Short mmCIF file of C-alpha atoms and ligand atoms in Angstrom, two decimals:
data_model
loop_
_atom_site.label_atom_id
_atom_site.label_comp_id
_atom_site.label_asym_id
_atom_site.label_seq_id
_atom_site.Cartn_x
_atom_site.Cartn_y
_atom_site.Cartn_z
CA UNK A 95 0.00 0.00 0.00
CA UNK A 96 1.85 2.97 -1.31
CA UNK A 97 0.81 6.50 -2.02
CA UNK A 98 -2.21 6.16 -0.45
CA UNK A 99 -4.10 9.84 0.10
CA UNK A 100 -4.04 11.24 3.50
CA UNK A 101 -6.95 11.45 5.96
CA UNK A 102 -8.56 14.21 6.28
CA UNK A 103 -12.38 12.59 8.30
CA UNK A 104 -11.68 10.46 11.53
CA UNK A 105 -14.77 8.30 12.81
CA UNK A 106 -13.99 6.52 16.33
CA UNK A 107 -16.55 3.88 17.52
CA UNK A 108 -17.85 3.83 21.02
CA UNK A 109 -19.46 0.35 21.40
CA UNK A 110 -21.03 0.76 24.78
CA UNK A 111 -24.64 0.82 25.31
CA UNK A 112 -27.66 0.78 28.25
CA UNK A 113 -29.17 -1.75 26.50
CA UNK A 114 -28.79 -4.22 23.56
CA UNK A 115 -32.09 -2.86 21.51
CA UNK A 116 -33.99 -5.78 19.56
CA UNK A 117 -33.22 -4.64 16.15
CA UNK A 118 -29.53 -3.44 16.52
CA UNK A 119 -26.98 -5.67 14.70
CA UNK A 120 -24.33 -2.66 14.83
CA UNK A 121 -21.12 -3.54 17.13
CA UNK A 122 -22.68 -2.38 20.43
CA UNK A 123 -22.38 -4.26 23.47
CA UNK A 124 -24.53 -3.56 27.12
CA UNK A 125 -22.98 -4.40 30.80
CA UNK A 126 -20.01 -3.63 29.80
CA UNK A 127 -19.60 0.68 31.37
CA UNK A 128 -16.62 -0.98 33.48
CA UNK A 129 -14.65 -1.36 30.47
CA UNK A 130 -15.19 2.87 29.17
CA UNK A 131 -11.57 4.08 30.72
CA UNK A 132 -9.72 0.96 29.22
CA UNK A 133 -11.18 1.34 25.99
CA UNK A 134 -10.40 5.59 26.17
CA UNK A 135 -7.22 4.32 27.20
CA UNK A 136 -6.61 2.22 23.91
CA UNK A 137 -8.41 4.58 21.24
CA UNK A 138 -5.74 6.87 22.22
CA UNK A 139 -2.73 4.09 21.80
CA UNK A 140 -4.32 3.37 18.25
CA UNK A 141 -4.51 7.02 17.36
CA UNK A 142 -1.04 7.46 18.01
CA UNK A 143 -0.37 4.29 16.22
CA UNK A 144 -2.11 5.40 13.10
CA UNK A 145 -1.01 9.12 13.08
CA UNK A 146 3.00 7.35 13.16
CA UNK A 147 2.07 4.95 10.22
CA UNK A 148 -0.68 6.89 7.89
CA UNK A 149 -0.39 10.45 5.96
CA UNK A 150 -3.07 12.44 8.01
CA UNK A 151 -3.62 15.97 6.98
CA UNK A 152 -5.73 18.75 8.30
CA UNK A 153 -9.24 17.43 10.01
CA UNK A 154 -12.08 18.38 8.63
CA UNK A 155 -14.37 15.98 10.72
CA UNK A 156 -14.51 13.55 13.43
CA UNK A 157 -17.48 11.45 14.33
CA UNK A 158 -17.99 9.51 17.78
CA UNK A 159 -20.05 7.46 16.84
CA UNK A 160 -21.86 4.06 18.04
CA UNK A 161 -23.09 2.05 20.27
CA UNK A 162 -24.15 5.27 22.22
CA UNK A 163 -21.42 7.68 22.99
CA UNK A 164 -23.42 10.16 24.85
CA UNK A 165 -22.95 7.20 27.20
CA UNK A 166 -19.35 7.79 28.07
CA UNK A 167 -18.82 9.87 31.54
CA UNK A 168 -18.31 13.49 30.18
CA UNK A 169 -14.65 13.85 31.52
CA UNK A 170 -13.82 10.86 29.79
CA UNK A 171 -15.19 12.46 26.28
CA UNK A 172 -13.71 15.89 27.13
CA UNK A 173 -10.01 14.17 27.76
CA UNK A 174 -10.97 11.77 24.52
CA UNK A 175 -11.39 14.61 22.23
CA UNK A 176 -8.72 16.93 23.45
CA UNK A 177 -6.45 14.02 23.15
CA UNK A 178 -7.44 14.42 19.41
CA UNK A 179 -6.81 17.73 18.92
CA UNK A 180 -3.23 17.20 20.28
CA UNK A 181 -2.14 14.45 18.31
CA UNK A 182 -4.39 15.74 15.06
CA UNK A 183 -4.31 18.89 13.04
CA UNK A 184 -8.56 19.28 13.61
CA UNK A 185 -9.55 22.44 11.41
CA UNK A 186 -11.11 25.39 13.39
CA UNK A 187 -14.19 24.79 11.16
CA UNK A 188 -14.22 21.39 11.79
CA UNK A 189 -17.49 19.14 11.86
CA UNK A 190 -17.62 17.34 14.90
CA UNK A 191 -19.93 15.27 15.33
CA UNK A 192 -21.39 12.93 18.77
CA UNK A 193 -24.17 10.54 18.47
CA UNK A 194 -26.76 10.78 21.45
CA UNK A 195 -29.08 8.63 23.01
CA UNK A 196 -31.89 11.03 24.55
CA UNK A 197 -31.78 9.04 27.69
CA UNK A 198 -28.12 9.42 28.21
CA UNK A 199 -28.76 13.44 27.17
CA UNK A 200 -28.27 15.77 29.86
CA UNK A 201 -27.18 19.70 31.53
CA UNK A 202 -23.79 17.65 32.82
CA UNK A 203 -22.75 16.23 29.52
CA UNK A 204 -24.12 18.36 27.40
CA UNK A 205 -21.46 21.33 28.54
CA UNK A 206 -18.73 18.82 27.97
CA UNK A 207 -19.20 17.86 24.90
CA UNK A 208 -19.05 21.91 23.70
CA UNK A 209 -15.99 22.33 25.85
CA UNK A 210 -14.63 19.36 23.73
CA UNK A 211 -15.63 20.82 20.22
CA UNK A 212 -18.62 19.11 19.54
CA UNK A 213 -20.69 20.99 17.06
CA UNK A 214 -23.50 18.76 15.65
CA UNK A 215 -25.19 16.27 17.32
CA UNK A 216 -27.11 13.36 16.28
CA UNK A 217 -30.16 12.30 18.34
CA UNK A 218 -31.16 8.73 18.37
CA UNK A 219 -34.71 9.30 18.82
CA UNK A 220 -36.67 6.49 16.68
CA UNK A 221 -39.19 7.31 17.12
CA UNK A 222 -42.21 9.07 18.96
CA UNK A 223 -45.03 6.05 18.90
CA UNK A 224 -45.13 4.02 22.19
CA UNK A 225 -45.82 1.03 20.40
CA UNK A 226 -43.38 1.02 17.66
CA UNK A 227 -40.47 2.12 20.45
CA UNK A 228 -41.90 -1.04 21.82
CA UNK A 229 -41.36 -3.25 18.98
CA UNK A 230 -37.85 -1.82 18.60
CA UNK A 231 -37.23 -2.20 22.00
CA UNK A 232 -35.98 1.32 22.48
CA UNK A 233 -36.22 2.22 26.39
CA UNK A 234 -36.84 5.77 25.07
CA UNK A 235 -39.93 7.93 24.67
CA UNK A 236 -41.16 10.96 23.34
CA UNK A 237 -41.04 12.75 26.24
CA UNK A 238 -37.06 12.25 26.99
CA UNK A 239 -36.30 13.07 23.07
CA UNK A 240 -38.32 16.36 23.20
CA UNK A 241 -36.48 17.05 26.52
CA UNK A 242 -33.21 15.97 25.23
CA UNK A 243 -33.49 17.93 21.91
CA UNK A 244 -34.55 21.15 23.48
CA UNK A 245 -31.95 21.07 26.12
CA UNK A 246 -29.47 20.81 23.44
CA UNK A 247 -30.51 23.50 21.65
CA UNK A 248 -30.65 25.86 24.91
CA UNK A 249 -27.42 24.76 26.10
CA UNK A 250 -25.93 25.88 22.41
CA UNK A 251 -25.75 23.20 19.83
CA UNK A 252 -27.01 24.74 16.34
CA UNK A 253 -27.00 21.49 14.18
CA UNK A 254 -29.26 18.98 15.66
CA UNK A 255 -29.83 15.42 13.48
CA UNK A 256 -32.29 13.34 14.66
CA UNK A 257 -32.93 9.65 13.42
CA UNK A 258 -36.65 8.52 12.89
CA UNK A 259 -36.76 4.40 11.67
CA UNK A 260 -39.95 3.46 9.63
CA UNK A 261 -41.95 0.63 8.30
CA UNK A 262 -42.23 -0.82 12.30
CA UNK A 263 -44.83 -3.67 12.54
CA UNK A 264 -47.74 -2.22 13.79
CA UNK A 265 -47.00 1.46 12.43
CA UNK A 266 -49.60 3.14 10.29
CA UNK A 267 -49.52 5.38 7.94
CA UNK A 268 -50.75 7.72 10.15
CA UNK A 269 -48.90 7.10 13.22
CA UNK A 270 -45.69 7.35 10.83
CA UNK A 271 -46.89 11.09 9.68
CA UNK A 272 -47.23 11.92 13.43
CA UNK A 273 -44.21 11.41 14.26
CA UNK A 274 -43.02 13.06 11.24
CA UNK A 275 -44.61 16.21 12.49
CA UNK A 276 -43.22 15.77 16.17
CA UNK A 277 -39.73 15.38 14.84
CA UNK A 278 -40.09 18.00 12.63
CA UNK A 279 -41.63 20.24 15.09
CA UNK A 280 -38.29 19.80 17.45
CA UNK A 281 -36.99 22.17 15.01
CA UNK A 282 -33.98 20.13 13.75
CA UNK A 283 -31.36 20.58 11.18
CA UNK A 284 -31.10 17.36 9.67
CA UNK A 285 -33.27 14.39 9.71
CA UNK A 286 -31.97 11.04 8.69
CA UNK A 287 -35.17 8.25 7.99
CA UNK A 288 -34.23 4.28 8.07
CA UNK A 289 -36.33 1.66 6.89
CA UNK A 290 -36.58 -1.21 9.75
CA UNK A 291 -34.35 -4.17 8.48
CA UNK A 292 -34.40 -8.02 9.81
CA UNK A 293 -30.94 -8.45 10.24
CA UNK A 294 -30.04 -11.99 11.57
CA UNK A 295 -28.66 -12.62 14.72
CA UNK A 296 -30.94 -9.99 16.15
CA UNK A 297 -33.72 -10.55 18.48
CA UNK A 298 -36.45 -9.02 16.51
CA UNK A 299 -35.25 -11.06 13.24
CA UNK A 300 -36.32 -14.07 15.87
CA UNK A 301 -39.33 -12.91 17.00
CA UNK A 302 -40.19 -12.49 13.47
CA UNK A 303 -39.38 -15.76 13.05
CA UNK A 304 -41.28 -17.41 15.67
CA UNK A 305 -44.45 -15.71 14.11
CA UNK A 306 -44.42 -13.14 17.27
CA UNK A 307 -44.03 -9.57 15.43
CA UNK A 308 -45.74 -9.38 11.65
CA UNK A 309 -44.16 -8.86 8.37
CA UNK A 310 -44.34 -5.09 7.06
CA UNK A 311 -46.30 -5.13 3.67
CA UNK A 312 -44.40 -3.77 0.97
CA UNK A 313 -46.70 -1.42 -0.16
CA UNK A 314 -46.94 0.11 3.62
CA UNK A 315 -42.82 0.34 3.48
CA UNK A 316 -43.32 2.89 0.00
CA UNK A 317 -46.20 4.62 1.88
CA UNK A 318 -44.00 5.40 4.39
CA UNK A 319 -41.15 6.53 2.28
CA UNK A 320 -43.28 8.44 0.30
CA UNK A 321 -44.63 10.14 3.37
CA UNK A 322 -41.71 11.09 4.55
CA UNK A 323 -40.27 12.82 1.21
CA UNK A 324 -44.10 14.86 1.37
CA UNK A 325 -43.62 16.18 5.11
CA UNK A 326 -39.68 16.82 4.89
CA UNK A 327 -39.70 18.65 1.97
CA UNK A 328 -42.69 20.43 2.92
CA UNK A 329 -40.65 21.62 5.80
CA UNK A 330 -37.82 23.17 4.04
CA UNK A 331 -35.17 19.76 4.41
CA UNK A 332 -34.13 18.37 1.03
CA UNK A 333 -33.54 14.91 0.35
CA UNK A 334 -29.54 14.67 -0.12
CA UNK A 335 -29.08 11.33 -0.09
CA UNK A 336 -31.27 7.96 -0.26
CA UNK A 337 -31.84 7.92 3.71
CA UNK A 338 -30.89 12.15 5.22
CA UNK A 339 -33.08 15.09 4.33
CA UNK A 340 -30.96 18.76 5.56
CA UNK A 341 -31.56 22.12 5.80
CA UNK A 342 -29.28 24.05 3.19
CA UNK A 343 -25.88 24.51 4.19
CA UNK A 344 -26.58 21.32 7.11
CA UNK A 345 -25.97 18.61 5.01
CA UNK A 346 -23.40 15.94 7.25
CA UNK A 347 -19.74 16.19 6.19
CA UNK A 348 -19.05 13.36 7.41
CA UNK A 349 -21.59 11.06 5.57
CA UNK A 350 -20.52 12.90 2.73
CA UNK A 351 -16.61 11.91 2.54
CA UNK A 352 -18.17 8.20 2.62
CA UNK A 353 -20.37 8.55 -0.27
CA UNK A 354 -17.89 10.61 -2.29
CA UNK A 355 -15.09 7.61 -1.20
CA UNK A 356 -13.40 10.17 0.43
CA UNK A 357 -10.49 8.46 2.61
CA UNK A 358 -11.47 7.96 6.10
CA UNK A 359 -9.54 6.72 9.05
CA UNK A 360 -11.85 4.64 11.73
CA UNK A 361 -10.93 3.42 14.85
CA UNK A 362 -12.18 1.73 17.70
CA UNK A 363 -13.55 -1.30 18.32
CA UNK A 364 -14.79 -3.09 14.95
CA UNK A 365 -14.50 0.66 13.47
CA UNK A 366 -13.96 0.34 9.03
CA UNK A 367 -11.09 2.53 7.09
CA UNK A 368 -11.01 3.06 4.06
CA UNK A 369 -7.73 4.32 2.21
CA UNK A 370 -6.93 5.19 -2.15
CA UNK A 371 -4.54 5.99 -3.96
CA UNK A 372 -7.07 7.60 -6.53
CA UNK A 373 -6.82 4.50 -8.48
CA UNK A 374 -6.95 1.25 -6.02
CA UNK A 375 -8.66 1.19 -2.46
CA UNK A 376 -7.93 -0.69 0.47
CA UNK A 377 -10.50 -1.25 3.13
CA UNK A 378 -9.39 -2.74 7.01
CA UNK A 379 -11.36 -3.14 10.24
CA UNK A 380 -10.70 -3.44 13.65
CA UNK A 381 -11.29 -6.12 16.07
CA UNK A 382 -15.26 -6.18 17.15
CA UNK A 383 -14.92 -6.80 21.02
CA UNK A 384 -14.21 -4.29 23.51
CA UNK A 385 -12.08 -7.07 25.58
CA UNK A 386 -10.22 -7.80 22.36
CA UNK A 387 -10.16 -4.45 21.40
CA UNK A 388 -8.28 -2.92 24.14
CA UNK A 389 -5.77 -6.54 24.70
CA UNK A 390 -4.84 -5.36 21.05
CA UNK A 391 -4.21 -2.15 21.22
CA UNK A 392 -2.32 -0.21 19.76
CA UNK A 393 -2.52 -2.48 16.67
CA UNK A 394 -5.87 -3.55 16.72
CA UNK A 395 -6.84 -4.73 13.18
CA UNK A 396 -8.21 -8.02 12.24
CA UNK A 397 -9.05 -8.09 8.48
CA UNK A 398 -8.51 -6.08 5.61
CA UNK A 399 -9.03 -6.08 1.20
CA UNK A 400 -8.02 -4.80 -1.63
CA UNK A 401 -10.39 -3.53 -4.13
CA UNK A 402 -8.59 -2.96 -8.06
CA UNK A 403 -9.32 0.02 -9.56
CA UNK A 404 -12.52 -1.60 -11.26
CA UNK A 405 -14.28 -2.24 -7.99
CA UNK A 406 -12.93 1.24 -6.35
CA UNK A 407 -14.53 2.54 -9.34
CA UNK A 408 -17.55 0.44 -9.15
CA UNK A 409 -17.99 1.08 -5.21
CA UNK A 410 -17.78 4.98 -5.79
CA UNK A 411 -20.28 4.94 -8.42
CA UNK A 412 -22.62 3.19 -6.35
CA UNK A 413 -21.83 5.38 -3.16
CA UNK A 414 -22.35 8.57 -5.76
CA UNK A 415 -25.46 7.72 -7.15
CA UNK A 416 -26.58 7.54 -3.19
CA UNK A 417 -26.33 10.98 -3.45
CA UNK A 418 -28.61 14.07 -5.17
CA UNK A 419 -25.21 15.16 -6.20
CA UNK A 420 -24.64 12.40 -7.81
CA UNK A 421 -20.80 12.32 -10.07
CA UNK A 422 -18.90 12.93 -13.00
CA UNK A 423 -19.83 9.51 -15.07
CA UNK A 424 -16.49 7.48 -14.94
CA UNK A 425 -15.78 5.27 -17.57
CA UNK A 426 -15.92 1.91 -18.57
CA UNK A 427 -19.57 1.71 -17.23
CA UNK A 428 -21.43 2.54 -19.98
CA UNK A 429 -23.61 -0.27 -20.50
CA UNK A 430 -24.91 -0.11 -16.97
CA UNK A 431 -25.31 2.79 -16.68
CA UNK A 432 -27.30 2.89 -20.19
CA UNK A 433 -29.44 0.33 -18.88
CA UNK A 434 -30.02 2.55 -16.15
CA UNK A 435 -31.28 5.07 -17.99
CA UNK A 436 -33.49 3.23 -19.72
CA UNK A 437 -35.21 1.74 -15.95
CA UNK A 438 -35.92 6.08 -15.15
CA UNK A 439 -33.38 5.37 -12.02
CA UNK A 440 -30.61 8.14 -12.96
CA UNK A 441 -30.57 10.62 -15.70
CA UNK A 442 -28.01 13.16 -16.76
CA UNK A 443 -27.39 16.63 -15.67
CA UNK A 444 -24.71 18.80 -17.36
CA UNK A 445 -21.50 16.46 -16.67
CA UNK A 446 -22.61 14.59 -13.62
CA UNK A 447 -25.50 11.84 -13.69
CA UNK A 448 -27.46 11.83 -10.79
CA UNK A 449 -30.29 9.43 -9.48
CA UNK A 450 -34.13 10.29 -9.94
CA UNK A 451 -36.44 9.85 -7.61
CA UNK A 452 -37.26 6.27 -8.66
CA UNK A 453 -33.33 5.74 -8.37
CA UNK A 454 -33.00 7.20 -5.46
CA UNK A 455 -35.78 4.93 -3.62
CA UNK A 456 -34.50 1.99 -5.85
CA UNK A 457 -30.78 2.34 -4.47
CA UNK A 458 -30.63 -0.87 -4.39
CA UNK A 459 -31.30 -1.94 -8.08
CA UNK A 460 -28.94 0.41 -8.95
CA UNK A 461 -26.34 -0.78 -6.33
CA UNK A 462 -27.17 -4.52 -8.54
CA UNK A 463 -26.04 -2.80 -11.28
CA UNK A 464 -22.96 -1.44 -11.04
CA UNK A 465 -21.69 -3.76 -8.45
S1 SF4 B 184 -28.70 2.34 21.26
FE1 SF4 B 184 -28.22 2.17 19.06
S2 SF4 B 184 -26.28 1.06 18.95
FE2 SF4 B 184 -27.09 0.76 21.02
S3 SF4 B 184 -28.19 -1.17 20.93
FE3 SF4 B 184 -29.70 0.45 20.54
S4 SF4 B 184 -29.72 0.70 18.29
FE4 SF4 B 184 -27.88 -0.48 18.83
#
């Protein structure tokens, strides 16, 4: 691996949470708070680690991301990211960004996480609907995400996401375009939506299985999609990418170095980088565990690939056409993208192509495609 660009977007994974909820398959772990200075501890070792052996230039954002890191005692996040300005180059108009769980929200934390840099923050919330926090096992409720959101907001943080999931089992229409209107009555910045997945391994993929929770019909899933596109843009957001709606100038900067392949450094436990040389890409992740983690620190990973330049290419047009902005049409993919043309999912503006509508809900067909 030679020449490979420098880093310029960190994401570090904080794996701890209250609670393991019943859809979750993301690398988050509950019981296991004792582990939090350890694992602070390690991060740090790795960051070193990395900073000695990668090109790292000027950052222009860092994500804590998770598991919940609004978790994490607020001295421990306040020494975590000033341990990141010292050993990084973080621009003064950096995007940093902390993922919040509303319950783990409050006046002590919130302070800290300033103090520390943190600029935007993205609110777990789910959801609003007692019965679909239920089925998702969330051990949140509307009342702790309003209070959460609007202490935020008074205690100075002026780029709020939150994160709505729909198409839960037993979620109408209607109950969906409530909570549409109580998220977007918050007053938020950005708004990500995610349609409910069965992943395997997951308790709710089980329950499913053992007849206990009912299949989503398909049609419901498109309602609810559609729904969502009618009351966001409504409200001024605009749809930016297959799942995130913004507010002009809020898009997330650090969502966006991912979809335009940009190279990003991740670490933690289980955390994904990805590194180019503008031609080739090589992608490596970390150990999953905590335990593991922080026994293998500072050199924690435990699997990596190579992509040639045809699936770097591939990979980046897929991650593109994610995005409204879509990208310059690279070659050598004429035919599919021809074909999709022809199926209304992208269409051509000026130099770039760029998904429709259709292509933008059917991300996946065009993900078929090209991959
Ligand atoms: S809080 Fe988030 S990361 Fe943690 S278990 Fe629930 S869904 Fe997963």
């Amino acid at each position: 691996m030679t020449d490979i660009q420098p880093f310029c977007h960190l994401y570090v994974h904080i794996p701890f949470c209250r609670h393991k909820c019943g859809y979750c398959d993301f690398n988050a772990y509950a019981g296991m708070d004792r582990l939090m200075p350890d694992y602070v501890d390690a991060l740090k070792q790795e960051l070193v680690s990395a900073r000695e052996r990668f090109p790292f230039q000027q950052l222009e954002t860092v994500y804590l991301g998770g598991g919940t890191p609004s978790l994490l005692p607020p001295a421990l996040v306040s020494n975590l990211l000033a341990f990141i300005r010292s050993t990084f180059d973080v621009a003064p108009d950096a995007e940093v960004t902390l993922e919040a769980n509303p319950a783990s929200t409050d006046a002590e934390k919130i302070p800290a996480w300033l103090e520390g840099g943190v600029n935007r923050l993205s609110l777990g919330v789910q959801g609003f609907d007692p019965r679909a926090l239920a089925v998702l096992e969330r051990k949140t409720d509307a009342a702790q995400a309003t209070r959460a959101f609007a202490l935020a907001r008074d205690l100075g943080l002026q780029n709020i996401s939150v994160d709505l999931i729909y198409a839960v089992p037993y979620q109408s229409n209607a109950t969906w375009i409530d909570t549409l209107g109580r998220a977007i009555a918050l007053g938020p910045d950005h708004v990500s939506t995610y349609c409910l997945s069965f992943e395997e391994g997951t308790l709710l993929f089980r329950r499913r299985a053992e007849g206990r929770v009912p299949e989503v019909e398909t049609d419901l899933q498109w309602d609810q999609l559609d729904a969502a596109c009618v009351e966001l843009e409504a409200a001024g957001f605009r749809r930016y990418e297959v799942s995130n709606w913004a507010r002009d100038g809020f898009e997330s900067r650090h969502n966006q170095a991912y979809w335009r392949c940009r190279p990003v450094y991740g670490a933690g436990a289980g955390a994904h980088t990805y590194a180019t040389d503008g031609s080739r890409a090589w992608r490596w992740w970390n150990v999953a565990r905590p335990r593991e983690y922080i026994g293998s620190a500072p050199s924690p990973r435990a699997g990596g690939e190579e992509l040639d330049p045809r699936k770097t290419m591939a990979e980046s047009l897929m991650l593109g056409l994610r995005t409204a902005e879509g990208l310059v049409a690279p070659a050598g993919f004429e035919n599919e993208l021809a074909q999709l043309r022809r199926e209304g999912l992208i269409e051509r503006l000026d130099e770039r192509i760029v998904p429709t509508r259709r292509g933008m809900d059917l991300h996946n067909q065009i993900a078929l495609a090209v991959l």
